[in-house]
Short mmCIF file of C-alpha atoms in Angstrom, two decimals:
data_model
loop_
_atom_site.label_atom_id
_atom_site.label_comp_id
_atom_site.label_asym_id
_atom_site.label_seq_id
_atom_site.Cartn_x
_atom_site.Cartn_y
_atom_site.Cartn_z
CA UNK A 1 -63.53 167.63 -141.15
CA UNK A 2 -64.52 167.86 -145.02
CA UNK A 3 -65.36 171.09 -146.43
CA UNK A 4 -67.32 172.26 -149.70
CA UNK A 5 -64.66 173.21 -152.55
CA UNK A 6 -64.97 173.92 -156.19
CA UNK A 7 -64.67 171.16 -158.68
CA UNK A 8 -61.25 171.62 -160.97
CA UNK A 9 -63.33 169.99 -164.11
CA UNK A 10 -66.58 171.33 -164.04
CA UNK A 11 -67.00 173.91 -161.34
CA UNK A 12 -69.78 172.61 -159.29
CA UNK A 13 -69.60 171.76 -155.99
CA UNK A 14 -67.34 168.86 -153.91
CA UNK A 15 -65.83 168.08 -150.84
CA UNK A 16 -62.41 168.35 -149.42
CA UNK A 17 -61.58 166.12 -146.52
CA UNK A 18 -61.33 163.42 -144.19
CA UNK A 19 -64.75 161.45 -146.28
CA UNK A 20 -66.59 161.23 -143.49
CA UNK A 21 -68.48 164.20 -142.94
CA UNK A 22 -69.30 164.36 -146.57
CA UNK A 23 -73.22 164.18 -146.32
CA UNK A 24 -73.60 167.02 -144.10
CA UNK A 25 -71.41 169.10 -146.89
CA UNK A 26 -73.73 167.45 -149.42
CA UNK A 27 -76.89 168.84 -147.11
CA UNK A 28 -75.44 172.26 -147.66
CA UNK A 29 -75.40 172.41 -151.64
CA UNK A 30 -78.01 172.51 -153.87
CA UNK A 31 -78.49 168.92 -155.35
CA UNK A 32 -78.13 170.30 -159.07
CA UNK A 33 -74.62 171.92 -158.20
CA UNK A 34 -73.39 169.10 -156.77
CA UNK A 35 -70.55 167.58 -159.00
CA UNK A 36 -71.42 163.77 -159.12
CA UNK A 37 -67.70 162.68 -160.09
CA UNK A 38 -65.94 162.42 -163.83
CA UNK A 39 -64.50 159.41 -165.21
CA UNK A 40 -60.43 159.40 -166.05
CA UNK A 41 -60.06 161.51 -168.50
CA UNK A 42 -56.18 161.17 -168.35
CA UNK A 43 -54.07 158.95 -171.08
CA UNK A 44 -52.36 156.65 -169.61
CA UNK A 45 -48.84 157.01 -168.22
CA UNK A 46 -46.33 156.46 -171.41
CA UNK A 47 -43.54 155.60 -169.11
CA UNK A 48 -42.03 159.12 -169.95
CA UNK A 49 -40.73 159.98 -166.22
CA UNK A 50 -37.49 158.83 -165.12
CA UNK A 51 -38.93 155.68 -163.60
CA UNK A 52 -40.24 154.57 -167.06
CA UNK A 53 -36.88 155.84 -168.32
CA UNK A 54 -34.72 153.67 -165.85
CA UNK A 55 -36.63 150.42 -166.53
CA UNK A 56 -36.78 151.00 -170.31
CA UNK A 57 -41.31 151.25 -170.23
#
């Protein structure tokens, strides 16, 4: 079951869940407190962990 939950980035609205009960959490919120996603914001991994260590990345 999916469940309304605060967005980390920008504090509107999202779901938590399973995906597919996410309309009827949608149906629930406002539509301008809805959070319609964020692209990557992250850098990309520099190979810093011990993985990337180990195979010399």
């Amino acid at each position: 079951m999916c469940s309304p939950v605060k967005c980390r980035q920008c504090g509107k609205t999202t779901w938590a869940g399973c995906g597919n009960h996410v309309e009827a959490v949608k149906r629930s919120v406002p539509a301008g407190q809805w959070c319609g996603g964020h692209q990557n914001t992250q850098t990309p991994s520099s190979g810093g962990g011990i993985f990337g260590r180990l195979m010399g990345r």
